[in-house]
XYZ file of C-alpha atoms in Angstrom:
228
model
C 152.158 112.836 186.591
C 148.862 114.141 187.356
C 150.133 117.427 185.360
C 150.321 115.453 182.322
C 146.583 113.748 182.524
C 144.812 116.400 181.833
C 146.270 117.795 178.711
C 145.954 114.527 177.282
C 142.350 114.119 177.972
C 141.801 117.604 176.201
C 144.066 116.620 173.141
C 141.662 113.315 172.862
C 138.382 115.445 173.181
C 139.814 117.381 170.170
C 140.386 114.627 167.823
C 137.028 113.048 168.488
C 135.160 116.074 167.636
C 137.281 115.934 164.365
C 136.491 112.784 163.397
C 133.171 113.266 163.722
C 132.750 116.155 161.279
C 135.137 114.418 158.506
C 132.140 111.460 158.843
C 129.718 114.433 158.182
C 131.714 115.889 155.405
C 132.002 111.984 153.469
C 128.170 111.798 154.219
C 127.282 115.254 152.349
C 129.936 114.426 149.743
C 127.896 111.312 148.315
C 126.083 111.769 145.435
C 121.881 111.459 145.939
C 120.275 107.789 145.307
C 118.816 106.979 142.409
C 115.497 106.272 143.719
C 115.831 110.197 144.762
C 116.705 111.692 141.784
C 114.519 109.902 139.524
C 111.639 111.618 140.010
C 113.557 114.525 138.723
C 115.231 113.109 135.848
C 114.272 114.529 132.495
C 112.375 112.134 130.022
C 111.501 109.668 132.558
C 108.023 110.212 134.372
C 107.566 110.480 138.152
C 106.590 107.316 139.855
C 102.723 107.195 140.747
C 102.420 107.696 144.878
C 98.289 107.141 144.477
C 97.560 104.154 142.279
C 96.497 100.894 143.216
C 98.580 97.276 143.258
C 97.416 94.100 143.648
C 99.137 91.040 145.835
C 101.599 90.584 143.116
C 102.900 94.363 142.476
C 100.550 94.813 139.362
C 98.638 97.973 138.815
C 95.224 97.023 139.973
C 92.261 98.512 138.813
C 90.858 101.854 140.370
C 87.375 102.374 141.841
C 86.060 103.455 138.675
C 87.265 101.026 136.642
C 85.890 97.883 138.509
C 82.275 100.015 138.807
C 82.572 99.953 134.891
C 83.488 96.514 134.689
C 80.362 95.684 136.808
C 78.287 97.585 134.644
C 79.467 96.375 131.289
C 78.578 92.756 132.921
C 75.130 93.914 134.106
C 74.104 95.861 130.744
C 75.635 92.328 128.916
C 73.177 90.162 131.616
C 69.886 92.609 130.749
C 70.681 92.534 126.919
C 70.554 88.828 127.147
C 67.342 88.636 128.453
C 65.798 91.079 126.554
C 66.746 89.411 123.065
C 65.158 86.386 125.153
C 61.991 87.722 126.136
C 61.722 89.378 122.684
C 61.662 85.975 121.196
C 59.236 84.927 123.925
C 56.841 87.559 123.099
C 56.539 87.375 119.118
C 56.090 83.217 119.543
C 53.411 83.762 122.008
C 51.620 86.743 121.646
C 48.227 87.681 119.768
C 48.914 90.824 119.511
C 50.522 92.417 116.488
C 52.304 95.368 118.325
C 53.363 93.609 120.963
C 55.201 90.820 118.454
C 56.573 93.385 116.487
C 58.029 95.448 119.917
C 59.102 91.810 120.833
C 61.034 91.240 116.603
C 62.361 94.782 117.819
C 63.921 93.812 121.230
C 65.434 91.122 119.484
C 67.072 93.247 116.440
C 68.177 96.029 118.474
C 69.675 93.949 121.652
C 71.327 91.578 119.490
C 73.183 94.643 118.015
C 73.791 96.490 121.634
C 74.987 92.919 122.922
C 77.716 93.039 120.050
C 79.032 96.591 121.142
C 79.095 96.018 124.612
C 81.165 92.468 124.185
C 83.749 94.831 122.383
C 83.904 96.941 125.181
C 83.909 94.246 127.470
C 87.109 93.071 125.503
C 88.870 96.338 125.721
C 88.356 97.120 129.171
C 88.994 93.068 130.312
C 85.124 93.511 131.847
C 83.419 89.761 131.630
C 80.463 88.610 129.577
C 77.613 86.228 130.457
C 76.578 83.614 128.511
C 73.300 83.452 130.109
C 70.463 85.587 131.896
C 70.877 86.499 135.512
C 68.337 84.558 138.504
C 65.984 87.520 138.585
C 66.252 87.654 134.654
C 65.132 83.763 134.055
C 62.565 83.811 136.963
C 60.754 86.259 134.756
C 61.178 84.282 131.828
C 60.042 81.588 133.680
C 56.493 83.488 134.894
C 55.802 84.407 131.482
C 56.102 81.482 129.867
C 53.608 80.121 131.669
C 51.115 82.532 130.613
C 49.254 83.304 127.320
C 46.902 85.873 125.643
C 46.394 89.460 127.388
C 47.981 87.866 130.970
C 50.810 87.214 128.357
C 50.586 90.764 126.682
C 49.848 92.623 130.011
C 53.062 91.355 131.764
C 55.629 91.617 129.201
C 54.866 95.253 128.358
C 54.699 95.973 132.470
C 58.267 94.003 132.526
C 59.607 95.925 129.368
C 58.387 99.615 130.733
C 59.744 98.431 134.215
C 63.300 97.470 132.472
C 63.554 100.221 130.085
C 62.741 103.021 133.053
C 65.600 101.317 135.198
C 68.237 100.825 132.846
C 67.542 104.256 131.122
C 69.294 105.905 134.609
C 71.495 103.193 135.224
C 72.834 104.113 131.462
C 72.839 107.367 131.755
C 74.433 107.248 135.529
C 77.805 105.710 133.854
C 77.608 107.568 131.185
C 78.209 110.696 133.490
C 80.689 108.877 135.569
C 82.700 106.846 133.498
C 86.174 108.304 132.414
C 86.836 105.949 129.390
C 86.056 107.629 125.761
C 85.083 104.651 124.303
C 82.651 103.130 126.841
C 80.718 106.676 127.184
C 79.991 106.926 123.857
C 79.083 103.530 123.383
C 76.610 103.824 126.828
C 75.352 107.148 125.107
C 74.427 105.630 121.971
C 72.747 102.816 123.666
C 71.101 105.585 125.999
C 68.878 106.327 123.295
C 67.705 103.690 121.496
C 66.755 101.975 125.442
C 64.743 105.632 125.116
C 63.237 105.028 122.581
C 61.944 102.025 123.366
C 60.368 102.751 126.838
C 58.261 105.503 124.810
C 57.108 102.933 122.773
C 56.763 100.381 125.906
C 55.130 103.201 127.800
C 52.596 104.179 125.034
C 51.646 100.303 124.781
C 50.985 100.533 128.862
C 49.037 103.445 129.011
C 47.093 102.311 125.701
C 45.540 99.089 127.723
C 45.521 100.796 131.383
C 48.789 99.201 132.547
C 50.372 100.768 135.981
C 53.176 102.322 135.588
C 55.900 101.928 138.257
C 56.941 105.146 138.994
C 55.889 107.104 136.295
C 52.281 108.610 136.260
C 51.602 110.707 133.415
C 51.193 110.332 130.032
C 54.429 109.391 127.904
C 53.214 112.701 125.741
C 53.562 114.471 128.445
C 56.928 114.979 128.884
C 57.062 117.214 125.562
C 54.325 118.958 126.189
C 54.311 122.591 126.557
C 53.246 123.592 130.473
C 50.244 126.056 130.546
C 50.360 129.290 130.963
C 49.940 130.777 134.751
C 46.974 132.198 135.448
């Protein structure tokens, strides 16, 4: 009897190794998931691996987007408060050019407001419907004044504004990767510009500091002198 126990503890190691590579062979026999060949499949582009979801699976918005939605609500707050300070300033002041810079700020910031509430739309960015804290409180401080205090501290406001959001403008221009918004920021670029040249030449004309900026608006145009 003990003759017979070991060749039938050999026979069973050779069936289990058997079994064992038919289990293999079914495994390598089934065809690939789908969620592993689609990637591959023709027509039919490969799934993202780097975007961004939000809690309930939606693509959420990237890094860049939400910094353009946060400008496009920024630009809207400033534009609102220019068009009001613009009225402000050609109700109250005595001086022609500074009520005809104020009719300006009011023409041309009712027409940038427009554009950037259609870009606002298309890019799902929010719009204001009122000036921001910082915004009012300065509407506030010069509404309380009249004559030159009036005159001096709306055109040290408007150089101060037009200065800033000249590089905030031009910052998203050079960042942003939507068409439409950069050419939009780059057409607005210019005419804010143009109107801290004329906001700067109004300062320097009645011997109003400059934030920032110490030399003569001309200047910047002006051809440097030769070395000696």
């Amino acid at each position: 009897m003990k003759g017979f126990v070991l060749p039938s503890l050999v026979f069973c190691s050779l069936i289990v190794p058997a079994s064992l590579v038919c289990a293999q062979s079914d495994s390598m026999m089934q065809p690939p998931s789908a969620s592993q060949t689609q990637p591959n499949q023709p027509g039919r582009p490969a799934a993202p691996t780097t975007s961004m979801q939000d809690s309930s699976g939606a693509p959420a918005d990237s890094a860049q987007q939400m910094k353009d939605k946060m400008f496009v609500h920024k630009a809207a707050e400033g534009g609102l408060a220019e068009v009001e300070l613009g009225k402000l300033a050609s109700q109250k002041s005595g001086n022609a050019d500074v009520q005809a810079f104020g009719k300006r700020m009011v023409e041309d910031h009712t027409k940038l407001n427009q554009q950037i509430a259609q870009i606002a739309d298309t890019i799902g960015a929010r719009i204001p419907k009122k000036m921001g804290k910082d915004e009012q409180a300065e509407y506030d401080k010069l509404s309380a004044l009249s004559g030159d205090e009036f005159d001096k501290e709306y055109i040290a406001c408007m150089v101060k504004d037009h200065h800033k959001d000249l590089r905030e403008f031009r910052m998203e221009a050079s960042t942003t990767q939507d068409a439409d918004l950069k050419a939009a920021v780059e057409q607005a670029s210019q005419v804010i510009h143009d109107h801290m040249v004329t906001a700067d030449k109004m300062a320097h004309d009645r011997g109003i500091p400059m934030p920032g900026h110490h030399h003569h608006p001309a200047e910047s145009s002006a051809t440097p002198p030769p070395a000696q």
